PDB file of C-alpha atoms in Angstrom:
ATOM      1  CA  PRO I 340       1.086   3.113 -10.755  1.00 49.00           C
ATOM      2  CA  GLY I 341      -0.260   2.783 -14.304  1.00 53.00           C
ATOM      3  CA  PRO I 342       2.871   1.298 -15.930  1.00 58.00           C
ATOM      4  CA  CYS I 343       3.255  -1.263 -13.135  1.00 67.00           C
ATOM      5  CA  ARG I 344      -0.349  -2.347 -13.472  1.00 64.00           C
ATOM      6  CA  ALA I 345       0.038  -2.550 -17.245  1.00 65.00           C
ATOM      7  CA  ALA I 346       3.149  -4.731 -16.899  1.00 70.00           C
ATOM      8  CA  LEU I 347       1.422  -7.046 -14.429  1.00 77.00           C
ATOM      9  CA  ALA I 348      -1.623  -7.310 -16.684  1.00 73.00           C
ATOM     10  CA  ALA I 349       0.638  -8.104 -19.650  1.00 74.00           C
ATOM     11  CA  ILE I 350       2.359 -10.860 -17.642  1.00 82.00           C
ATOM     12  CA  LEU I 351      -0.993 -12.397 -16.678  1.00 84.00           C
ATOM     13  CA  VAL I 352      -2.273 -12.358 -20.259  1.00 82.00           C
ATOM     14  CA  ALA I 353       1.026 -13.738 -21.571  1.00 79.00           C
ATOM     15  CA  ARG I 354       0.958 -16.578 -19.045  1.00 82.00           C
ATOM     16  CA  TRP I 355      -2.693 -17.312 -19.903  1.00 82.00           C
ATOM     17  CA  ALA I 356      -1.698 -17.415 -23.589  1.00 86.00           C
ATOM     18  CA  GLY I 357       1.074 -19.901 -22.788  1.00 85.00           C
ATOM     19  CA  LEU I 358       4.127 -17.738 -23.535  1.00 81.00           C
ATOM     20  CA  SER I 359       7.431 -18.787 -21.990  1.00 88.00           C
ATOM     21  CA  ASP I 360       9.080 -16.842 -19.199  1.00 88.00           C
ATOM     22  CA  GLU I 361      11.824 -15.858 -21.664  1.00 86.00           C
ATOM     23  CA  ALA I 362       9.290 -14.487 -24.179  1.00 85.00           C
ATOM     24  CA  ILE I 363       7.569 -12.517 -21.425  1.00 81.00           C
ATOM     25  CA  ARG I 364      10.876 -11.131 -20.129  1.00 82.00           C
ATOM     26  CA  SER I 365      11.950 -10.158 -23.636  1.00 83.00           C
ATOM     27  CA  GLY I 366       8.635  -8.438 -24.308  1.00 78.00           C
ATOM     28  CA  LEU I 367       8.843  -6.436 -21.099  1.00 74.00           C
ATOM     29  CA  GLU I 368      12.443  -5.433 -21.815  1.00 77.00           C
ATOM     30  CA  ASP I 369      11.418  -4.149 -25.251  1.00 74.00           C
ATOM     31  CA  ALA I 370       8.431  -2.210 -23.923  1.00 66.00           C
ATOM     32  CA  ARG I 371       8.758   1.565 -23.918  1.00 63.00           C
ATOM     33  CA  PRO I 372       6.700   3.857 -21.691  1.00 62.00           C
ATOM     34  CA  ARG I 373       4.263   6.145 -23.405  1.00 61.00           C
ATOM     35  CA  PRO I 374       5.381   9.767 -23.390  1.00 54.00           C
ATOM     36  CA  LEU I 375       4.121  11.930 -20.533  1.00 53.00           C
ATOM     37  CA  ARG I 376       2.850   8.942 -18.523  1.00 59.00           C
ATOM     38  CA  MET I 377       5.066   8.520 -15.447  1.00 68.00           C
ATOM     39  CA  GLU I 378       8.005   9.127 -17.754  1.00 83.00           C
ATOM     40  CA  PRO I 379      11.286   9.300 -15.797  1.00 86.00           C
ATOM     41  CA  ARG I 380      13.597  12.187 -16.672  1.00 86.00           C
ATOM     42  CA  ARG I 381      16.772  13.732 -15.306  1.00 91.00           C
ATOM     43  CA  LEU I 382      16.351  17.235 -13.881  1.00 93.00           C
ATOM     44  CA  GLY I 383      19.710  18.724 -12.945  1.00 92.00           C
ATOM     45  CA  PRO I 384      20.726  17.096  -9.651  1.00 93.00           C
ATOM     46  CA  ALA I 385      17.269  15.572  -9.240  1.00 94.00           C
ATOM     47  CA  ARG I 386      14.943  13.207 -11.040  1.00 93.00           C
ATOM     48  CA  ALA I 387      11.486  13.904 -12.393  1.00 92.00           C
ATOM     49  CA  LEU I 388       8.413  11.929 -13.316  1.00 92.00           C
ATOM     50  CA  LEU I 389       6.390  13.521 -16.097  1.00 90.00           C
ATOM     51  CA  ASP I 390       2.805  12.425 -15.788  1.00 88.00           C
ATOM     52  CA  THR I 391       1.127  15.208 -17.704  1.00 86.00           C
ATOM     53  CA  TYR I 392      -0.885  13.282 -20.243  1.00 77.00           C
ATOM     54  CA  ASN I 393      -3.993  13.628 -18.113  1.00 78.00           C
ATOM     55  CA  ALA I 394      -4.978  14.434 -14.561  1.00 83.00           C
ATOM     56  CA  SER I 395      -8.181  12.884 -13.391  1.00 88.00           C
ATOM     57  CA  PRO I 396      -8.592  12.923  -9.618  1.00 92.00           C
ATOM     58  CA  GLU I 397      -7.854   9.186  -9.482  1.00 91.00           C
ATOM     59  CA  SER I 398      -4.720   9.331 -11.643  1.00 90.00           C
ATOM     60  CA  SER I 399      -3.463  12.317  -9.644  1.00 93.00           C
ATOM     61  CA  LEU I 400      -3.975  10.564  -6.318  1.00 93.00           C
ATOM     62  CA  ASP I 401      -2.361   7.364  -7.640  1.00 92.00           C
ATOM     63  CA  ALA I 402       0.713   9.268  -8.845  1.00 92.00           C
ATOM     64  CA  ILE I 403       1.028  11.167  -5.552  1.00 94.00           C
ATOM     65  CA  ARG I 404       0.729   7.969  -3.503  1.00 94.00           C
ATOM     66  CA  PHE I 405       3.280   6.239  -5.716  1.00 92.00           C
ATOM     67  CA  VAL I 406       5.875   8.997  -5.263  1.00 93.00           C
ATOM     68  CA  LEU I 407       5.285   9.118  -1.512  1.00 93.00           C
ATOM     69  CA  SER I 408       5.816   5.345  -1.303  1.00 92.00           C
ATOM     70  CA  LEU I 409       9.225   5.321  -2.993  1.00 90.00           C
ATOM     71  CA  PRO I 410      12.150   4.510  -0.693  1.00 88.00           C
ATOM     72  CA  GLY I 411      15.564   6.098  -1.003  1.00 86.00           C
ATOM     73  CA  VAL I 412      14.370   9.440  -2.328  1.00 89.00           C
ATOM     74  CA  GLY I 413      15.617  12.809  -1.130  1.00 93.00           C
ATOM     75  CA  ARG I 414      13.034  15.520  -0.919  1.00 96.00           C
ATOM     76  CA  ARG I 415       9.789  15.046  -2.832  1.00 96.00           C
ATOM     77  CA  TRP I 416       8.357  17.952  -4.812  1.00 97.00           C
ATOM     78  CA  LEU I 417       5.016  18.288  -6.550  1.00 97.00           C
ATOM     79  CA  ALA I 418       4.584  20.495  -9.624  1.00 97.00           C
ATOM     80  CA  PHE I 419       0.835  20.313 -10.137  1.00 96.00           C
ATOM     81  CA  GLY I 420      -1.375  21.936 -12.742  1.00 95.00           C
ATOM     82  CA  GLU I 421      -5.074  22.194 -12.206  1.00 92.00           C
ATOM     83  CA  MET I 422      -7.415  19.420 -13.251  1.00 90.00           C
ATOM     84  CA  ARG I 423      -9.952  20.578 -15.803  1.00 82.00           C
ATOM     85  CA  GLU I 424     -13.465  19.548 -16.769  1.00 80.00           C
ATOM     86  CA  LEU I 425     -14.528  18.519 -13.273  1.00 82.00           C
ATOM     87  CA  GLY I 426     -17.567  20.789 -13.113  1.00 84.00           C
ATOM     88  CA  ALA I 427     -19.158  21.072  -9.682  1.00 86.00           C
ATOM     89  CA  ARG I 428     -16.524  18.705  -8.207  1.00 87.00           C
ATOM     90  CA  THR I 429     -13.582  21.000  -9.050  1.00 88.00           C
ATOM     91  CA  GLU I 430     -12.947  22.463  -5.596  1.00 93.00           C
ATOM     92  CA  ALA I 431     -13.538  19.226  -3.696  1.00 94.00           C
ATOM     93  CA  GLU I 432     -11.278  17.150  -5.953  1.00 94.00           C
ATOM     94  CA  HIS I 433      -8.460  19.701  -5.858  1.00 94.00           C
ATOM     95  CA  GLU I 434      -8.759  19.874  -2.079  1.00 95.00           C
ATOM     96  CA  ARG I 435      -8.535  16.073  -1.929  1.00 95.00           C
ATOM     97  CA  VAL I 436      -5.311  16.217  -3.952  1.00 95.00           C
ATOM     98  CA  GLY I 437      -3.936  18.765  -1.480  1.00 95.00           C
ATOM     99  CA  ARG I 438      -4.735  16.566   1.507  1.00 96.00           C
ATOM    100  CA  GLU I 439      -3.033  13.595  -0.166  1.00 95.00           C
ATOM    101  CA  ALA I 440       0.027  15.694  -1.104  1.00 95.00           C
ATOM    102  CA  ALA I 441       0.671  16.726   2.502  1.00 95.00           C
ATOM    103  CA  GLY I 442       3.687  14.372   2.635  1.00 94.00           C
ATOM    104  CA  PHE I 443       5.569  16.250  -0.091  1.00 96.00           C
ATOM    105  CA  ASP I 444       8.335  18.673   0.857  1.00 96.00           C
ATOM    106  CA  GLY I 445       6.954  21.285  -1.500  1.00 95.00           C
ATOM    107  CA  ALA I 446       4.001  21.885  -3.789  1.00 97.00           C
ATOM    108  CA  PHE I 447       4.344  24.227  -6.752  1.00 97.00           C
ATOM    109  CA  LEU I 448       0.877  24.798  -8.136  1.00 97.00           C
ATOM    110  CA  PHE I 449      -0.284  26.203 -11.468  1.00 96.00           C
ATOM    111  CA  GLY I 450      -3.747  27.515 -12.252  1.00 91.00           C
ATOM    112  CA  GLU I 451      -6.584  29.049 -10.277  1.00 89.00           C
ATOM    113  CA  GLY I 452      -8.160  25.653  -9.647  1.00 87.00           C
ATOM    114  CA  CYS I 453      -5.159  24.847  -7.472  1.00 94.00           C
ATOM    115  CA  ARG I 454      -6.230  27.309  -4.772  1.00 94.00           C
ATOM    116  CA  SER I 455      -8.210  24.395  -3.378  1.00 95.00           C
ATOM    117  CA  VAL I 456      -5.029  22.263  -3.346  1.00 95.00           C
ATOM    118  CA  LEU I 457      -3.558  24.859  -0.965  1.00 94.00           C
ATOM    119  CA  GLU I 458      -6.667  24.544   1.210  1.00 95.00           C
ATOM    120  CA  GLY I 459      -6.302  20.756   1.249  1.00 96.00           C
ATOM    121  CA  LEU I 460      -2.675  21.031   2.342  1.00 95.00           C
ATOM    122  CA  THR I 461      -3.711  23.332   5.170  1.00 93.00           C
ATOM    123  CA  LEU I 462      -6.573  21.055   6.250  1.00 94.00           C
ATOM    124  CA  ALA I 463      -4.164  18.119   6.370  1.00 93.00           C
ATOM    125  CA  GLY I 464      -1.817  20.062   8.639  1.00 90.00           C
ATOM    126  CA  ALA I 465       0.973  19.931   6.060  1.00 88.00           C
ATOM    127  CA  LYS I 466       4.250  21.617   6.843  1.00 87.00           C
ATOM    128  CA  THR I 467       4.837  21.586   3.103  1.00 87.00           C
ATOM    129  CA  GLU I 468       6.208  24.620   1.339  1.00 91.00           C
ATOM    130  CA  ALA I 469       3.462  25.549  -1.120  1.00 95.00           C
ATOM    131  CA  ALA I 470       2.796  28.337  -3.585  1.00 95.00           C
ATOM    132  CA  LEU I 471       0.439  29.095  -6.449  1.00 96.00           C
ATOM    133  CA  PHE I 472       2.010  30.387  -9.665  1.00 96.00           C
ATOM    134  CA  ARG I 473       0.479  32.254 -12.596  1.00 95.00           C
ATOM    135  CA  THR I 474       3.125  31.244 -15.154  1.00 96.00           C
ATOM    136  CA  HIS I 475       5.082  28.107 -15.949  1.00 96.00           C
ATOM    137  CA  ARG I 476       8.282  30.166 -15.904  1.00 97.00           C
ATOM    138  CA  ALA I 477       7.758  31.463 -12.356  1.00 97.00           C
ATOM    139  CA  LEU I 478       6.948  27.951 -11.131  1.00 97.00           C
ATOM    140  CA  ALA I 479      10.005  26.475 -12.874  1.00 96.00           C
ATOM    141  CA  GLU I 480      12.350  29.111 -11.476  1.00 96.00           C
ATOM    142  CA  ALA I 481      11.118  28.652  -7.908  1.00 97.00           C
ATOM    143  CA  LEU I 482      11.345  24.871  -8.194  1.00 97.00           C
ATOM    144  CA  ALA I 483      14.800  24.871  -9.816  1.00 96.00           C
ATOM    145  CA  ASP I 484      16.184  26.961  -6.953  1.00 95.00           C
ATOM    146  CA  ARG I 485      15.207  24.290  -4.436  1.00 95.00           C
ATOM    147  CA  LEU I 486      16.269  21.035  -6.104  1.00 96.00           C
ATOM    148  CA  GLY I 487      19.114  19.005  -4.676  1.00 94.00           C
ATOM    149  CA  ASP I 488      20.811  15.652  -5.160  1.00 94.00           C
ATOM    150  CA  GLY I 489      18.427  12.720  -4.976  1.00 93.00           C
ATOM    151  CA  ASP I 490      15.270  14.849  -5.007  1.00 96.00           C
ATOM    152  CA  LEU I 491      12.257  13.715  -7.003  1.00 96.00           C
ATOM    153  CA  VAL I 492       9.691  15.942  -8.707  1.00 96.00           C
ATOM    154  CA  LEU I 493       6.289  14.766  -9.870  1.00 95.00           C
ATOM    155  CA  PHE I 494       4.971  16.908 -12.727  1.00 96.00           C
ATOM    156  CA  LYS I 495       1.239  16.309 -12.977  1.00 94.00           C
ATOM    157  CA  GLY I 496      -1.639  18.195 -14.559  1.00 91.00           C
ATOM    158  CA  SER I 497      -4.331  18.127 -17.180  1.00 87.00           C
ATOM    159  CA  ARG I 498      -3.302  18.408 -20.821  1.00 85.00           C
ATOM    160  CA  ARG I 499      -4.530  21.999 -20.878  1.00 87.00           C
ATOM    161  CA  SER I 500      -2.271  22.846 -17.929  1.00 90.00           C
ATOM    162  CA  GLU I 501       0.776  21.923 -20.076  1.00 92.00           C
ATOM    163  CA  MET I 502       2.967  21.074 -17.093  1.00 93.00           C
ATOM    164  CA  GLU I 503       5.602  19.626 -19.418  1.00 92.00           C
ATOM    165  CA  ARG I 504       6.372  23.291 -20.231  1.00 95.00           C
ATOM    166  CA  ALA I 505       7.246  23.844 -16.570  1.00 96.00           C
ATOM    167  CA  PHE I 506       9.536  20.789 -16.720  1.00 95.00           C
ATOM    168  CA  THR I 507      11.301  22.086 -19.846  1.00 94.00           C
ATOM    169  CA  LEU I 508      11.802  25.553 -18.353  1.00 96.00           C
ATOM    170  CA  CYS I 509      13.119  24.060 -15.123  1.00 96.00           C
ATOM    171  CA  HIS I 510      15.428  21.724 -17.050  1.00 94.00           C
ATOM    172  CA  ASP I 511      16.735  24.617 -19.176  1.00 95.00           C
ATOM    173  CA  ARG I 512      17.373  26.725 -16.091  1.00 93.00           C
ATOM    174  CA  LEU I 513      19.361  23.939 -14.422  1.00 92.00           C
ATOM    175  CA  GLY I 514      21.399  23.059 -17.502  1.00 78.00           C
ATOM    176  CA  GLU I 515      22.989  19.676 -17.954  1.00 56.00           C
ATOM    177  CA  GLY I 516      24.978  19.656 -14.736  1.00 48.00           C
ATOM    178  CA  GLY I 517      22.336  21.052 -12.421  1.00 45.00           C
TER     179      GLY I 517
END
């Protein structure tokens, strides 16, 4: 979502500035994604997208929709840490994320705020395997046990949720070969 929009915006600005197609292509080829922003990673037999730099409701919904739209993916898993600093909107926004995530094969949730994600999954009639975890390690172990060839995991959460820790623990558990 974000990186694609950024690339399209860069192309538009470059064209407006009169750059050649070759200069635009070269610039895009040299571009590197920012860490923890839809960053693709290998995860044993599966693939992961680390999008843990922030987790506003909008960025969370965009990331979820993006993963659900990808063709040629095995099972889709969500490793989601609660969104912080939402005040009175906390429960409603987490529930909205749960409703949107109903198309995932599993949702591994971290933090008390994610209880409302479970409610959203239920309201949406999801048949998704879902659980709330108190530690990154427990989440990573449960997730690692379920991953197979071609699966895709979206790691998403606020900075304070530190969901990249769950990725690292899951990666370490799987080892290089899965």
